[in-house]
CSV table of C-alpha atoms and ligand atoms in Angstrom, one decimal:
chain,number,residue,atom,x,y,z
A,114,MET,CA,-0.2,0.3,0.0
A,115,ALA,CA,1.2,3.7,-0.7
A,116,SER,CA,2.8,5.8,2.0
A,117,THR,CA,-0.5,8.0,1.5
A,118,GLU,CA,-2.7,5.7,3.0
A,119,SER,CA,-5.8,7.9,4.5
A,120,THR,CA,-8.3,7.1,6.8
A,121,GLU,CA,-10.4,10.7,5.5
A,122,SER,CA,-13.6,10.6,3.8
A,123,PHE,CA,-13.6,11.9,0.2
A,124,ASP,CA,-15.7,13.3,-2.0
A,125,LEU,CA,-14.6,11.7,-5.1
A,126,LEU,CA,-12.8,8.7,-5.6
A,127,ALA,CA,-11.2,7.8,-9.1
A,128,ILE,CA,-10.4,3.7,-9.2
A,129,ALA,CA,-8.5,2.1,-12.7
A,130,ALA,CA,-6.7,-0.9,-13.1
A,131,HIS,CA,-3.2,0.6,-14.1
A,132,ARG,CA,-1.3,3.6,-12.9
A,133,ASP,CA,-1.7,6.2,-15.6
A,134,ASP,CA,-5.4,5.2,-16.3
A,135,VAL,CA,-7.1,8.0,-14.7
A,136,GLU,CA,-4.7,10.7,-15.9
A,137,LEU,CA,-5.7,9.7,-19.5
A,138,THR,CA,-9.3,9.4,-18.9
A,139,CYS,CA,-10.6,11.6,-16.1
A,140,GLY,CA,-7.3,13.6,-15.1
A,141,GLY,CA,-9.0,16.7,-16.1
A,142,THR,CA,-12.1,16.3,-14.1
A,143,LEU,CA,-10.0,15.2,-11.1
A,144,SER,CA,-8.0,18.8,-11.1
A,145,LYS,CA,-11.1,20.3,-11.7
A,146,ALA,CA,-12.5,19.0,-8.5
A,147,VAL,CA,-9.5,19.5,-6.7
A,148,ARG,CA,-9.5,23.1,-7.2
A,149,ALA,CA,-13.7,23.2,-6.8
A,150,GLY,CA,-12.4,22.3,-3.1
A,151,HIS,CA,-13.7,18.7,-3.2
A,152,ARG,CA,-11.6,15.8,-1.3
A,153,VAL,CA,-10.6,13.8,-4.3
A,154,ALA,CA,-8.3,10.2,-4.1
A,155,ILE,CA,-7.2,7.8,-6.7
A,156,LEU,CA,-7.1,4.2,-6.2
A,157,ASP,CA,-4.8,2.4,-8.7
A,158,LEU,CA,-5.7,-1.6,-8.6
A,159,THR,CA,-2.6,-3.2,-10.2
A,160,GLN,CA,1.3,-2.1,-10.1
A,161,GLY,CA,1.7,-2.4,-13.7
A,162,GLU,CA,4.1,-4.5,-13.2
A,163,MET,CA,3.0,-6.7,-16.8
A,164,GLY,CA,3.7,-3.3,-18.6
A,165,THR,CA,6.2,-3.6,-21.4
A,166,ARG,CA,8.3,-0.4,-20.0
A,167,GLY,CA,9.6,0.7,-16.6
A,168,THR,CA,9.4,-1.0,-13.4
A,169,ALA,CA,6.8,-1.2,-10.9
A,170,ASP,CA,9.1,1.4,-8.7
A,171,ILE,CA,9.6,4.0,-11.4
A,172,ARG,CA,6.1,3.7,-12.1
A,173,ALA,CA,5.5,4.1,-8.5
A,174,ALA,CA,7.3,7.3,-8.3
A,175,GLU,CA,6.0,8.3,-11.5
A,176,ALA,CA,2.3,8.0,-9.9
A,177,GLN,CA,3.0,9.9,-7.2
A,178,ARG,CA,4.5,12.8,-9.0
A,179,ALA,CA,1.3,12.9,-11.6
A,180,ALA,CA,-1.0,13.0,-8.7
A,181,ALA,CA,0.8,15.7,-7.0
A,182,VAL,CA,0.5,17.5,-10.8
A,183,LEU,CA,-3.4,17.0,-10.6
A,184,GLY,CA,-3.5,18.4,-6.6
A,185,VAL,CA,-4.6,14.9,-5.6
A,186,SER,CA,-2.7,13.8,-2.1
A,187,VAL,CA,-4.2,10.5,-1.7
A,188,ARG,CA,-3.2,7.8,-4.1
A,189,GLU,CA,-3.4,4.3,-3.4
A,190,ASN,CA,-2.7,1.0,-4.9
A,191,LEU,CA,-4.8,-2.3,-4.2
A,192,GLN,CA,-1.7,-4.3,-5.6
A,193,LEU,CA,-4.2,-6.9,-7.6
A,194,SER,CA,-2.1,-8.8,-10.2
A,195,ASP,CA,-1.3,-6.6,-13.6
A,196,ALA,CA,-3.4,-8.7,-16.7
A,197,ALA,CA,-4.8,-10.9,-14.3
A,198,ILE,CA,-7.5,-8.8,-12.4
A,199,VAL,CA,-10.6,-11.1,-11.5
A,200,ASN,CA,-14.1,-10.3,-10.1
A,201,ASP,CA,-14.0,-12.8,-7.4
A,202,PRO,CA,-15.3,-13.0,-3.8
A,203,PRO,CA,-12.0,-12.1,-2.2
A,204,THR,CA,-11.1,-9.5,-4.3
A,205,ARG,CA,-14.5,-8.1,-4.2
A,206,GLU,CA,-14.0,-7.9,-0.3
A,207,LYS,CA,-10.9,-6.5,-0.3
A,208,LEU,CA,-11.8,-3.3,-2.5
A,209,ALA,CA,-15.1,-2.9,-0.5
A,210,ARG,CA,-12.6,-2.5,2.7
A,211,VAL,CA,-10.6,0.3,0.7
A,212,ILE,CA,-14.1,1.9,-0.1
A,213,ARG,CA,-15.4,1.7,3.4
A,214,ARG,CA,-12.2,3.3,4.6
A,215,LEU,CA,-12.0,6.1,2.3
A,216,ARG,CA,-15.9,6.5,2.2
A,217,PRO,CA,-16.4,8.4,-1.4
A,218,LYS,CA,-19.6,9.8,-2.0
A,219,ILE,CA,-18.7,9.6,-5.7
A,220,VAL,CA,-16.8,6.9,-7.6
A,221,ILE,CA,-15.1,6.9,-11.2
A,222,ALA,CA,-14.6,3.5,-12.9
A,223,PRO,CA,-13.7,2.5,-16.2
A,224,ALA,CA,-16.0,1.8,-19.0
A,225,LEU,CA,-17.8,-1.3,-19.1
A,226,GLN,CA,-16.2,-2.3,-22.3
A,227,GLY,CA,-12.4,-2.0,-23.6
A,228,ARG,CA,-9.5,-3.3,-25.3
A,229,HIS,CA,-7.8,-4.1,-22.1
A,230,PRO,CA,-9.3,-7.3,-20.1
A,231,ASP,CA,-8.3,-5.7,-16.8
A,232,HIS,CA,-10.4,-2.6,-17.6
A,233,ILE,CA,-13.1,-4.4,-18.5
A,234,ALA,CA,-13.1,-6.7,-15.4
A,235,SER,CA,-12.2,-3.4,-13.4
A,236,ALA,CA,-15.3,-1.8,-14.0
A,237,GLN,CA,-17.8,-4.6,-13.1
A,238,LEU,CA,-15.4,-5.2,-10.3
A,239,ILE,CA,-16.0,-1.5,-8.7
A,240,ARG,CA,-19.6,-2.1,-9.3
A,241,ASP,CA,-20.2,-5.0,-7.2
A,242,ALA,CA,-17.5,-3.9,-4.8
A,243,CYS,CA,-19.4,-0.4,-4.0
A,244,PHE,CA,-22.9,-2.2,-4.0
A,245,LEU,CA,-21.2,-5.2,-1.7
A,246,SER,CA,-19.4,-2.4,0.8
A,247,GLY,CA,-23.2,-1.2,1.9
A,248,LEU,CA,-23.9,-4.7,3.2
A,249,ALA,CA,-22.9,-4.6,6.6
A,250,LYS,CA,-22.7,-8.5,6.8
A,251,LEU,CA,-19.9,-8.5,4.3
A,252,ALA,CA,-16.7,-8.3,6.2
A,253,PRO,CA,-18.5,-7.0,9.8
A,254,ASP,CA,-15.8,-5.8,11.2
A,255,SER,CA,-15.7,-2.7,9.2
A,256,VAL,CA,-18.3,0.2,9.1
A,257,LYS,CA,-20.3,-0.3,5.5
A,258,HIS,CA,-20.3,2.3,3.2
A,259,ARG,CA,-22.3,2.6,-0.3
A,260,PRO,CA,-20.9,5.5,-2.3
A,261,ARG,CA,-23.9,7.5,-4.2
A,262,LYS,CA,-23.0,7.2,-7.7
A,263,ILE,CA,-20.9,5.7,-10.2
A,264,LEU,CA,-19.0,7.4,-13.2
A,265,HIS,CA,-17.6,5.6,-16.0
A,266,SER,CA,-15.1,7.1,-17.7
A,267,ILE,CA,-15.6,6.4,-21.7
A,268,ALA,CA,-13.0,8.5,-23.3
A,269,TYR,CA,-11.4,6.9,-26.2
A,270,ARG,CA,-14.3,4.3,-26.6
A,271,GLN,CA,-15.0,3.3,-30.3
A,272,ASP,CA,-18.3,1.8,-29.6
A,273,PHE,CA,-19.7,5.5,-29.8
A,274,VAL,CA,-21.7,5.3,-26.9
A,275,ARG,CA,-23.3,8.6,-25.9
A,276,PRO,CA,-22.2,9.8,-22.9
A,277,SER,CA,-24.6,10.5,-20.2
A,278,PHE,CA,-22.8,14.2,-19.8
A,279,VAL,CA,-19.3,15.7,-20.3
A,280,VAL,CA,-17.0,17.5,-18.2
A,281,ASP,CA,-15.8,21.0,-19.1
A,282,VAL,CA,-12.1,20.2,-18.2
A,283,SER,CA,-11.1,23.4,-20.9
A,284,ASP,CA,-9.4,25.0,-17.7
A,285,ASP,CA,-7.6,21.9,-16.6
A,286,PHE,CA,-6.2,20.2,-19.8
A,287,GLU,CA,-3.0,21.2,-19.7
A,288,ARG,CA,-2.5,20.1,-16.0
A,289,LYS,CA,-3.8,16.8,-17.7
A,290,LEU,CA,-1.3,16.2,-19.9
A,291,GLU,CA,1.2,17.8,-17.5
A,292,ALA,CA,0.2,14.6,-15.1
A,293,ILE,CA,0.2,12.0,-18.2
A,294,ARG,CA,3.8,13.6,-19.2
A,295,CYS,CA,4.9,12.0,-15.7
A,296,TYR,CA,5.0,8.7,-17.0
A,297,ALA,CA,7.9,9.2,-19.1
A,298,SER,CA,9.5,5.6,-18.4
A,299,GLN,CA,6.2,4.9,-20.7
A,300,PHE,CA,4.9,7.6,-22.8
A,301,GLU,CA,8.1,8.6,-24.3
A,302,GLY,CA,7.8,8.1,-27.7
A,303,GLU,CA,4.9,6.5,-27.6
A,304,THR,CA,1.7,6.7,-29.6
A,305,GLN,CA,-0.4,4.4,-27.9
A,306,ALA,CA,-1.8,3.9,-23.7
A,307,GLY,CA,-4.3,2.5,-22.2
A,308,GLU,CA,-7.6,2.6,-24.1
A,309,VAL,CA,-6.4,5.2,-27.1
A,310,TYR,CA,-5.6,3.7,-30.2
A,311,PRO,CA,-3.0,4.8,-32.1
A,312,ASN,CA,-2.7,7.0,-34.9
A,313,GLY,CA,0.3,7.4,-35.7
A,314,GLU,CA,0.9,11.0,-33.9
A,315,PRO,CA,2.7,11.3,-30.5
A,316,LEU,CA,0.4,9.9,-27.6
A,317,LEU,CA,-0.2,13.6,-26.3
A,318,ASP,CA,-1.3,14.7,-29.4
A,319,VAL,CA,-3.8,12.1,-29.9
A,320,VAL,CA,-4.9,12.6,-26.3
A,321,ARG,CA,-5.8,16.2,-27.1
A,322,HIS,CA,-7.4,15.7,-30.0
A,323,TYR,CA,-9.8,13.2,-28.3
A,324,GLY,CA,-9.9,16.1,-25.7
A,325,ALA,CA,-11.0,18.9,-28.3
A,326,TYR,CA,-13.5,16.6,-30.1
A,327,TYR,CA,-15.2,15.7,-26.4
A,328,GLY,CA,-15.0,19.6,-26.0
A,329,THR,CA,-16.9,20.3,-29.5
A,330,LEU,CA,-19.9,18.4,-27.7
A,331,ILE,CA,-20.3,21.1,-25.2
A,332,ARG,CA,-19.1,24.1,-27.4
A,333,ARG,CA,-15.9,24.2,-24.8
A,334,PRO,CA,-12.2,24.1,-26.0
A,335,TYR,CA,-11.6,20.5,-24.0
A,336,GLY,CA,-14.0,18.0,-22.2
A,337,GLU,CA,-13.9,14.8,-20.8
A,338,PRO,CA,-17.0,12.2,-21.2
A,339,PHE,CA,-18.9,9.9,-18.5
A,340,LEU,CA,-21.4,7.5,-18.7
A,341,THR,CA,-24.2,6.8,-15.9
A,342,THR,CA,-26.4,3.7,-15.9
A,343,GLU,CA,-29.3,5.8,-14.1
A,344,MET,CA,-30.9,8.8,-15.7
A,345,VAL,CA,-29.4,12.3,-14.8
A,346,ARG,CA,-31.8,14.6,-13.2
A,347,VAL,CA,-32.5,18.3,-14.5
A,348,ASP,CA,-34.6,20.8,-11.9
A,349,ASP,CA,-34.4,23.5,-14.3
A,350,VAL,CA,-34.5,23.3,-17.9
A,351,LEU,CA,-33.9,26.8,-18.6
A,352,ALA,CA,-30.5,26.3,-16.7
A,353,LEU,CA,-29.2,23.7,-19.1
A,354,GLU,CA,-26.4,24.6,-21.0
A,355,VAL,CA,-24.7,23.6,-24.7
A,356,SER,CA,-26.8,25.6,-27.5
A,357,THR,CA,-28.6,23.2,-29.9
A,358,PHE,CA,-27.5,25.4,-33.1
B,653,ZN,ZN1,-5.1,0.2,-18.1
């Protein structure tokens, strides 16, 4: 477990399979939430030991630097097996115990579909652990807690699922790229990472183009897309942003 292990309760907890996943998919949203005064934490499920480049130690240092760039002070690692994440009862309980300790109101999880098996397994594992964490009889030595909402970050998906909403990250996009740049051991000269399919351009350029594309959906420079399986409620239609024409 990382040295920054926390017992605070958090507003927002971003959980993903590998170090660098959250920077790529929701780094702008995390940075923006921190600037808004929310308590934000990151939980990486694996140490990335199966990655082609860099060692787990180098990646740990890179991950802490990237979190600092985003303003996130707590980043933990669940130390599941990289490229072998399974959604079984012991793993669900292990994750539920961390959710109970961090007590997040909102959890960000990967998309339910993806190119990496760990991403797909993580998405359902996180949903299940969030639910089970609210059952008093699971691990009764810890206090139950169920996050109110799960947001699936669906950036880079190629199945063209319509996002439930897009977060305006225009003021945080350069910070997101700076956080991604912290992973020098992985990304130097790379054109592909995580769910980002390569087009021959440097990785950061591809990430920028995607961010700009999601931005156009909300008429802003940069955006990050999310999907919720539940409906988003609107109370005042006159407060709706984004013009039709
Ligand atoms: Zn990943």
